[in-house]
GROMACS .gro file of C-alpha atoms in nm:
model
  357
    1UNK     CA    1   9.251   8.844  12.413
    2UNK     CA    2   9.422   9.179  12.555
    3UNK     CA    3   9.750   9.211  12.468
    4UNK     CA    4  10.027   9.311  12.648
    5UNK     CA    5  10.354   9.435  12.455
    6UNK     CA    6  10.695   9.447  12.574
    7UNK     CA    7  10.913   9.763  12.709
    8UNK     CA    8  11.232   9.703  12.831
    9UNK     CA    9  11.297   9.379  12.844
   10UNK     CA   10  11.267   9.101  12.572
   11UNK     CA   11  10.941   8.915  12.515
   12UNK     CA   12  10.833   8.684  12.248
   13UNK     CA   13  10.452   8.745  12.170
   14UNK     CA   14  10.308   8.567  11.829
   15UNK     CA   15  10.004   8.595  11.617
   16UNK     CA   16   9.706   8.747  11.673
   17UNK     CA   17   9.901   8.866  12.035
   18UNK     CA   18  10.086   9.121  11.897
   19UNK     CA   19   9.924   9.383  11.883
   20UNK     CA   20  10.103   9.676  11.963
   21UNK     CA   21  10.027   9.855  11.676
   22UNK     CA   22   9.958  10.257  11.558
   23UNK     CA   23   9.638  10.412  11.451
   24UNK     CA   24   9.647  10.593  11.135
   25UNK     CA   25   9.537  11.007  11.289
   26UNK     CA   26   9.242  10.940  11.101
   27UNK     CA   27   8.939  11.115  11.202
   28UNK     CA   28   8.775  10.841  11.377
   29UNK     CA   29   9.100  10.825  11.619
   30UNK     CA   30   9.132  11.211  11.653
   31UNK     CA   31   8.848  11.238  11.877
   32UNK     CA   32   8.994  11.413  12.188
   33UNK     CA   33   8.810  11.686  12.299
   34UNK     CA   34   8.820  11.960  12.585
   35UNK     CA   35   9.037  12.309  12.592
   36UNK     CA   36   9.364  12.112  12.680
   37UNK     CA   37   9.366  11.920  12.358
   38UNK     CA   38   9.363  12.228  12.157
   39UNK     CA   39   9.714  12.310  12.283
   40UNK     CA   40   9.599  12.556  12.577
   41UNK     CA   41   9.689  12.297  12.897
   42UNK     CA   42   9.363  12.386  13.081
   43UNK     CA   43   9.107  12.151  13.206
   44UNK     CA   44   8.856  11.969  13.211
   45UNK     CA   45   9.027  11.790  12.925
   46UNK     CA   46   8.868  11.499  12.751
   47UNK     CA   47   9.022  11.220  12.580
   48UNK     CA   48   8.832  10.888  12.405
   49UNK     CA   49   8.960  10.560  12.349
   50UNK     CA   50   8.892  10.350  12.031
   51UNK     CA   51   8.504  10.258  12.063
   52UNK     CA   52   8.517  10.599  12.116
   53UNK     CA   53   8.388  10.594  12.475
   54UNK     CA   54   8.559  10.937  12.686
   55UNK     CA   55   8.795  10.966  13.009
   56UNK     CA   56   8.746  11.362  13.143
   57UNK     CA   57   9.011  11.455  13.350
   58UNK     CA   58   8.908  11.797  13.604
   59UNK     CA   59   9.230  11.834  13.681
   60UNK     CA   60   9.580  11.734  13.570
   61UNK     CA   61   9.673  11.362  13.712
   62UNK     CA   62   9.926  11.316  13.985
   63UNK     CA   63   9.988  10.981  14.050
   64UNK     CA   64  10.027  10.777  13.696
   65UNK     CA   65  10.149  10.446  13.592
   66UNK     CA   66  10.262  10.367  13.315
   67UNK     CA   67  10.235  10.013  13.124
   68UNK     CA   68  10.565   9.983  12.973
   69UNK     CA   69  10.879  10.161  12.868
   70UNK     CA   70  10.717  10.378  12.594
   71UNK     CA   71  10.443  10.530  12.820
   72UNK     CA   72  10.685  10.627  13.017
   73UNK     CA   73  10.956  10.773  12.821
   74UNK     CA   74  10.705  11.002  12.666
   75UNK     CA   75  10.564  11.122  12.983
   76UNK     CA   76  10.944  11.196  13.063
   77UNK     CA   77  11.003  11.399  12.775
   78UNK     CA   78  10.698  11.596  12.864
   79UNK     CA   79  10.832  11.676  13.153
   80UNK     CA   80  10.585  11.479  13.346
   81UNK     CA   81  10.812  11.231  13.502
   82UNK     CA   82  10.809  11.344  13.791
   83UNK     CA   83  10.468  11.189  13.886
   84UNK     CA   84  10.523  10.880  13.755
   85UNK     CA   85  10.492  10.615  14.028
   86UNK     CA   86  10.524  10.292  13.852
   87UNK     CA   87  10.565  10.138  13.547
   88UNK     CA   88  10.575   9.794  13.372
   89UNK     CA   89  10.806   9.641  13.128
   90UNK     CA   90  11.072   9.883  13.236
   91UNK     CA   91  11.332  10.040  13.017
   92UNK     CA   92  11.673   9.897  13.030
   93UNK     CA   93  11.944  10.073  13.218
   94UNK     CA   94  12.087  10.335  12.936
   95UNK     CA   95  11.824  10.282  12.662
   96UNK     CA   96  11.688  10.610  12.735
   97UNK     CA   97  11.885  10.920  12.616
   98UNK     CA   98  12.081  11.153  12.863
   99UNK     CA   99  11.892  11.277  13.131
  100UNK     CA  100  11.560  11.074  13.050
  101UNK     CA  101  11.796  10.743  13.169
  102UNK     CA  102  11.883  10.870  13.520
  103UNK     CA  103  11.473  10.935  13.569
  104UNK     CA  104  11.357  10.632  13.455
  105UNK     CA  105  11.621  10.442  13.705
  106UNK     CA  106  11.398  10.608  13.999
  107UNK     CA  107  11.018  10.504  13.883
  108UNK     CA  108  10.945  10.238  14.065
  109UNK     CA  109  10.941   9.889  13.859
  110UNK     CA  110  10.580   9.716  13.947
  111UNK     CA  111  10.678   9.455  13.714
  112UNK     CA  112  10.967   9.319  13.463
  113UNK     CA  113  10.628   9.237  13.227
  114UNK     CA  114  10.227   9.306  13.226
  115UNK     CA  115  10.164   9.472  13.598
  116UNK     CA  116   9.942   9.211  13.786
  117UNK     CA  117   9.577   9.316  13.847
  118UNK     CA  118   9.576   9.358  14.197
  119UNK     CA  119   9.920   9.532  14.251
  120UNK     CA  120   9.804   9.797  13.956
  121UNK     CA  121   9.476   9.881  14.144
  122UNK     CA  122   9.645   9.911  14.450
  123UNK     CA  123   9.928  10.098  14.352
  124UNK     CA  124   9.775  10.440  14.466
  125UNK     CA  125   9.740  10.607  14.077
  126UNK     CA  126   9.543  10.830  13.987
  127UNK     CA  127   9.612  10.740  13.607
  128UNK     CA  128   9.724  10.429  13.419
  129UNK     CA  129   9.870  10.515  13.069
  130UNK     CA  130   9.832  10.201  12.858
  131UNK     CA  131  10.043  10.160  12.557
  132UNK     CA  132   9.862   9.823  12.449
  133UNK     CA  133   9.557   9.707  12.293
  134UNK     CA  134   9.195   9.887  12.409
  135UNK     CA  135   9.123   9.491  12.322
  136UNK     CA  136   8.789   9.555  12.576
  137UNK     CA  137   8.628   9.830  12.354
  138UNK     CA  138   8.710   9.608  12.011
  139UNK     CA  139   8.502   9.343  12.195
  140UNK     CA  140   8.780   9.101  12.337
  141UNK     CA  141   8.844   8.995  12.649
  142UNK     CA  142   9.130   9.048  12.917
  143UNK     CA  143   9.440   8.849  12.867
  144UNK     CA  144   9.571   8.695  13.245
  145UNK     CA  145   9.435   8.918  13.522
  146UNK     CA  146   9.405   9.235  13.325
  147UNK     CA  147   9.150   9.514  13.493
  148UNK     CA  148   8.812   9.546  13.396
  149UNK     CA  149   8.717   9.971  13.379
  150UNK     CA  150   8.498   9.903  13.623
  151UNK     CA  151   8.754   9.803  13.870
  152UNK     CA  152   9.010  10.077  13.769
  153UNK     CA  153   8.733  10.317  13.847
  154UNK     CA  154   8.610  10.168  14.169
  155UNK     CA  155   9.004  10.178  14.279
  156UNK     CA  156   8.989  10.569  14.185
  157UNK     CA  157   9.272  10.495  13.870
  158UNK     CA  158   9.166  10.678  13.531
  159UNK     CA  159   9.231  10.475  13.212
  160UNK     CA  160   9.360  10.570  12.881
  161UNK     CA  161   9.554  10.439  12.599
  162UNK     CA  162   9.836  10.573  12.335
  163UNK     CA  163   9.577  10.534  12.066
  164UNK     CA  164   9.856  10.515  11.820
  165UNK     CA  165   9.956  10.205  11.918
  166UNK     CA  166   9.561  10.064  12.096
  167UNK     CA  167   9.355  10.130  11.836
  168UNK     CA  168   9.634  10.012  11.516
  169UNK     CA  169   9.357   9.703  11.480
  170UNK     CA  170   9.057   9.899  11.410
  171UNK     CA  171   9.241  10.195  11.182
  172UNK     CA  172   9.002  10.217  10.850
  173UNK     CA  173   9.293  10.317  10.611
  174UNK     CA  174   9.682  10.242  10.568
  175UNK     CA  175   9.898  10.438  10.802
  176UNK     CA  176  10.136  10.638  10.624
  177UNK     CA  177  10.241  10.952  10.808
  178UNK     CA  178  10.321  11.013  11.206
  179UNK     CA  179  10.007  11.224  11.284
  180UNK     CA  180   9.890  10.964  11.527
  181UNK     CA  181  10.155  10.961  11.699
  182UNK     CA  182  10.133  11.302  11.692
  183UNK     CA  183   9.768  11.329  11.803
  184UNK     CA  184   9.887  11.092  12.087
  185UNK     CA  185  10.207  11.322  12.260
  186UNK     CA  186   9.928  11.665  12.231
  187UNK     CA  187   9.676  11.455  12.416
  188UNK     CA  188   9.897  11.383  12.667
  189UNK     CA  189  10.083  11.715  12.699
  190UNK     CA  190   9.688  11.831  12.742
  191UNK     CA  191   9.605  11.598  13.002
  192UNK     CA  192   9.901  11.619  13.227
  193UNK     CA  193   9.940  12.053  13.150
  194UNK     CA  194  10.242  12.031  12.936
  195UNK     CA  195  10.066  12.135  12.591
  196UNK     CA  196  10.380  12.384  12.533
  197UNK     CA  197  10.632  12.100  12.584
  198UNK     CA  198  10.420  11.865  12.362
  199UNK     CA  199  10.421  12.121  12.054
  200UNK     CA  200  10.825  12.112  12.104
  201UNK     CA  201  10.843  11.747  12.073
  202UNK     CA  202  10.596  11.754  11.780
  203UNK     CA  203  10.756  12.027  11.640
  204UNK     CA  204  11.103  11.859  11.647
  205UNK     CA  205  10.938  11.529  11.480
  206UNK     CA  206  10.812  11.700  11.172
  207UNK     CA  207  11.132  11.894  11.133
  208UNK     CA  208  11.336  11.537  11.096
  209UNK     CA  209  11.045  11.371  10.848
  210UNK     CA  210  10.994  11.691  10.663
  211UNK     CA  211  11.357  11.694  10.570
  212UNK     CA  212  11.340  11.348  10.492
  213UNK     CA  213  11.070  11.417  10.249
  214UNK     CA  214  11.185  11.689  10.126
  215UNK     CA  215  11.530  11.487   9.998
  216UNK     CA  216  11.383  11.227   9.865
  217UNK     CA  217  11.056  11.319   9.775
  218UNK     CA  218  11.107  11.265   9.402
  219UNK     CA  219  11.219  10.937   9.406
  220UNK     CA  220  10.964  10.774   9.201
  221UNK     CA  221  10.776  10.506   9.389
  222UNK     CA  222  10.887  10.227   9.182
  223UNK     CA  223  11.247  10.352   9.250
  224UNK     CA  224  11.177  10.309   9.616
  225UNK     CA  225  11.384   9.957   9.762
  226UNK     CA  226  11.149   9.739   9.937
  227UNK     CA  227  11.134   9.657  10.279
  228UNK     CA  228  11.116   9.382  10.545
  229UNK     CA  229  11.078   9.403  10.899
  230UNK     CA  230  11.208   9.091  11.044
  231UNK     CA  231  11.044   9.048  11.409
  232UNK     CA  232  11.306   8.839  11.506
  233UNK     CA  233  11.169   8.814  11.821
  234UNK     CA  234  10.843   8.706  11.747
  235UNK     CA  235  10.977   8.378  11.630
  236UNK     CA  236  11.109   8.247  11.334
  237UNK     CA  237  10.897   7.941  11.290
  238UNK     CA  238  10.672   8.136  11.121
  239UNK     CA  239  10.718   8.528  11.028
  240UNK     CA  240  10.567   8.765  11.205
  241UNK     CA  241  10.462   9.091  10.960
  242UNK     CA  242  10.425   9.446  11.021
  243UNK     CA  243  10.119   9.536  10.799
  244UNK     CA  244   9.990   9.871  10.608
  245UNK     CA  245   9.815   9.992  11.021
  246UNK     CA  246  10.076   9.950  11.207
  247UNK     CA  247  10.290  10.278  11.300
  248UNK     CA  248  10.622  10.090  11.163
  249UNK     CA  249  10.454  10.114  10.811
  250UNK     CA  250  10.453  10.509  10.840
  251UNK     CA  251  10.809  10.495  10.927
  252UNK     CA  252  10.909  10.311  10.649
  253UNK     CA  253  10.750  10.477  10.430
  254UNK     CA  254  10.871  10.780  10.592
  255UNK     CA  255  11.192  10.670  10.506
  256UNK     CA  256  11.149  10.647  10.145
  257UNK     CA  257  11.154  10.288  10.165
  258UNK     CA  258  10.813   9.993  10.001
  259UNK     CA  259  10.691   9.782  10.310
  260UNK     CA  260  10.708   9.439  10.164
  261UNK     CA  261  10.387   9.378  10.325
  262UNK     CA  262  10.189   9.686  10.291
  263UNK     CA  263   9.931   9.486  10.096
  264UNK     CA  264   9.800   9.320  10.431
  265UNK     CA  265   9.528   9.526  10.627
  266UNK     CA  266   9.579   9.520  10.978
  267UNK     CA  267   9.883   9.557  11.230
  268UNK     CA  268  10.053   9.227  11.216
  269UNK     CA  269  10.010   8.886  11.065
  270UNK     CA  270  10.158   8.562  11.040
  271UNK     CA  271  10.282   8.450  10.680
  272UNK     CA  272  10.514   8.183  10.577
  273UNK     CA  273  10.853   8.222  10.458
  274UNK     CA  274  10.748   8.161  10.128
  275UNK     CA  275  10.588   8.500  10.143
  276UNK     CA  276  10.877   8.660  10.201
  277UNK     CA  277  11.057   8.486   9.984
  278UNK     CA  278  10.827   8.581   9.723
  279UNK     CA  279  10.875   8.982   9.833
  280UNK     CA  280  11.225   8.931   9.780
  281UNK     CA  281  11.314   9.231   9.986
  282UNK     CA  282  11.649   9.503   9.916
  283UNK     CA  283  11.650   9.533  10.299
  284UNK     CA  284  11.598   9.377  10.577
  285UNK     CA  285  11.572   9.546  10.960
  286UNK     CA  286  11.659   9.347  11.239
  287UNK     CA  287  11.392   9.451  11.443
  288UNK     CA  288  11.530   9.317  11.809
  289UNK     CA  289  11.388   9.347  12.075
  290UNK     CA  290  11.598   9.565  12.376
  291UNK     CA  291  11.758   9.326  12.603
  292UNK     CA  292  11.856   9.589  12.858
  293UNK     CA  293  12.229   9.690  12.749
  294UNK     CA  294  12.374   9.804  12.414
  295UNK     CA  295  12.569   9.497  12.487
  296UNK     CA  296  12.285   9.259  12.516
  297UNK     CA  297  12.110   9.434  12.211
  298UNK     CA  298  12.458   9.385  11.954
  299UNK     CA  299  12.458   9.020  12.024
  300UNK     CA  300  12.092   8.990  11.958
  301UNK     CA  301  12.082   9.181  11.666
  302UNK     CA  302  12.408   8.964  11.574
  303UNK     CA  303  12.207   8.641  11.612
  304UNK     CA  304  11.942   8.758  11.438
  305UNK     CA  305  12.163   8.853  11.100
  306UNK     CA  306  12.329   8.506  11.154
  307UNK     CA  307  11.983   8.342  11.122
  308UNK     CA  308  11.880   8.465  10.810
  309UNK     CA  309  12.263   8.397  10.677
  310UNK     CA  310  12.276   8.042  10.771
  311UNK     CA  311  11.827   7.932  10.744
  312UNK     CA  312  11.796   7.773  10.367
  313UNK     CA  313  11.477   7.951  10.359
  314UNK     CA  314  11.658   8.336  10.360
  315UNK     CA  315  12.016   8.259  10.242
  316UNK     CA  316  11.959   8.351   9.923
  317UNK     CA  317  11.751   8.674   9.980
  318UNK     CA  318  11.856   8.936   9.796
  319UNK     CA  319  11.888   9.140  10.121
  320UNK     CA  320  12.099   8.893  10.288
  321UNK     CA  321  12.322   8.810   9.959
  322UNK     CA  322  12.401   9.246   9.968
  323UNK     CA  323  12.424   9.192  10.373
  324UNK     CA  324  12.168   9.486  10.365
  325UNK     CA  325  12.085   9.484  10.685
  326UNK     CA  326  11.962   9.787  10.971
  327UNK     CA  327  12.000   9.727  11.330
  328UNK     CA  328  11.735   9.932  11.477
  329UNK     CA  329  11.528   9.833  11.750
  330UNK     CA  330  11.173   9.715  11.697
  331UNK     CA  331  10.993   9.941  12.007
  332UNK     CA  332  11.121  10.253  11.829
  333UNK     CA  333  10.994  10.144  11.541
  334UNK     CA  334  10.644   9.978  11.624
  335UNK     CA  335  10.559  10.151  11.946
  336UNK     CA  336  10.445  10.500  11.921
  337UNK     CA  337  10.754  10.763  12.059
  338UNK     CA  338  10.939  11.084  11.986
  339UNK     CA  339  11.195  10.806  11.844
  340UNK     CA  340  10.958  10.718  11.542
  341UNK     CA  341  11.092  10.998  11.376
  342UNK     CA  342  11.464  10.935  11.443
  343UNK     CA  343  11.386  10.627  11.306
  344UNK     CA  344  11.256  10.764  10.996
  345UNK     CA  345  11.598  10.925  10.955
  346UNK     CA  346  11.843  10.694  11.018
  347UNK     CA  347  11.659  10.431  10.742
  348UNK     CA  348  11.644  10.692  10.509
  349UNK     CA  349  12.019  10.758  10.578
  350UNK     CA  350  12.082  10.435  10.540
  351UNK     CA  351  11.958  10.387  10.212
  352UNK     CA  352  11.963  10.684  10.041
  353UNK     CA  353  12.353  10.776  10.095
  354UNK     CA  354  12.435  11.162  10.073
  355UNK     CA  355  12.076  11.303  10.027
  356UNK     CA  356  11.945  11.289  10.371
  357UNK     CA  357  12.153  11.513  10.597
   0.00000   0.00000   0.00000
């Protein structure tokens, strides 16, 4: 199956569905190629997705669509937004920061969820920036009426993913650090010529992590509170897990904190409460979904702290005994973004009280 993530707007995707994950910057991922992905914004640039399989661009694109709220906003802060036509899973109105709000209100909205087939090819792009899974070159299928590459190229549309997130299935080795991510914003500042903007935004990221590091770095790892990232929106029938691939197991440990399921290979996976029971965790992130209003997104987060408060299974946590609990949203923590770093912060804030700035 492909999978299709969620942006804006709140969408409840389980098992082996979610798959919006992050690659690891391992060499296998860190394959783009071309004068533009060295930092110098000329073409031809050439970028690869996760079989490995290359996209040349001759020129920068002009007419790109973007497959959810995180394609977008990072096209926005490289001062590409201006030729974005379209976009699914939109952004809700004032989840963006400043400026980047007011730009997103005028991309067009192709759809509330996964853009249908024939309104994508016919939507005039020249590019489609796809933040979900390159489920085609793992050797899946489409999910719904998902594009084949041959039909985005006989419609004229180029085709390339946030690897960060695409490829999180097929990453060889835990994902620790942010260099996918990374990899992902100089690829695109190469394609679309805004290399010089992308090295800011990089820049700016390893300046917030660094100084994470650097006040907490000798907090033995033992010492380290463990961590649980409760999809809450994934269902809670059966927990959803963010394991050692997926991008929000950098931020965590980022943050100084022990993913309480960093021993499972992969991006996500299904486990039973009894796992996390067993894990035990000192926190717990209410990893919500945004519902399209800071509003919407306090009452969610709200019902989500009241379920693990009143469920037998998670009453007596040790998390939700302390009420140690984070409300951060999940796409800044599980989709790749500028944000992933901010992220990194505020956890590390959070629990390590007067040593991070």
């Amino acid at each position: 199956m492909r999978s299709r993530a969620w942006g804006g707007t709140a969408a409840v995707v389980l098992g082996a569905l979610l798959v919006t994950g992050c690659g690891g910057g391992t060499k296998e991922d860190a394959a783009d190629t071309g004068p533009g992905a060295t930092g110098s914004g000329a073409h031809p640039v050439t970028v690869t997705d996760c079989a490995g399989a290359a996209t040349t661009f001759a020129k920068a694109p002009k007419r790109i669509v973007t497959s959810n709220a995180a394609s977008l906003e990072l096209l926005l802060r490289l001062g590409a937004g201006d030729r974005v036509i379209g976009t699914g899973f939109p952004p809700g109105k004032g989840t963006l920061p400043g400026a980047l709000d007011a730009q997103a209100r005028k991309v067009e909205v192709l759809s509330r969820s996964v853009i249908p087939k024939e309104k994508l090819l016919g939507s005039g792009a020249d590019l489609h920036l796809d933040t979900f899974a390159d489920m085609g070159a793992m050797g899946g299928g489409g999910m719904g009426d998902a594009p084949t590459e041959d039909e985005f190229k006989a419609a004229g549309i180029q085709h390339i993913y946030l690897k960060s997130t695409a490829c999180a299935a097929r990453s060889k080795k835990p994902v620790t650090d942010l260099s996918g991510v990374e990899s992902d914003i100089t690829t695109l500042g190469a394609v679309t010529g805004t290399s010089a903007r992308a090295k800011e935004l990089v820049a700016g990221m390893r300046e917030k992590t660094d100084a994470v590091g650097k006040a907490i770095g000798n907090t033995p790892p033992r010492s380290r509170p463990s961590y649980f990232f409760f999809d809450y929106d994934a269902g809670t029938k059966q927990p959803t897990v963010v394991c050692d691939r997926q991008v929000a197991n950098a931020v965590i440990t980022l943050a100084g904190a022990r993913n309480a399921f960093a021993d499972c290979a992969g991006d996500y996976r299904q486990v039973g409460w009894e796992d996390v029971i067993a894990k035990n965790p000192d926190w717990i992130q209410l990893g919500v979904r945004d519902r399209g209003s800071a509003a919407a997104n306090e009452k969610a987060f709200g019902e989500a702290e009241q379920w693990l408060k009143a469920t037998p299974a998670t009453k007596g946590l040790k998390a939700v005994k302390a009420g140690h609990f984070l409300r951060i949203g999940s796409e800044r923590t599980t989709i790749a973004g500028v944000e992933n770093a901010d992220t990194v912060r505020e956890i590390a804030r959070t629990l390590y009280p007067g040593k991070v700035a």
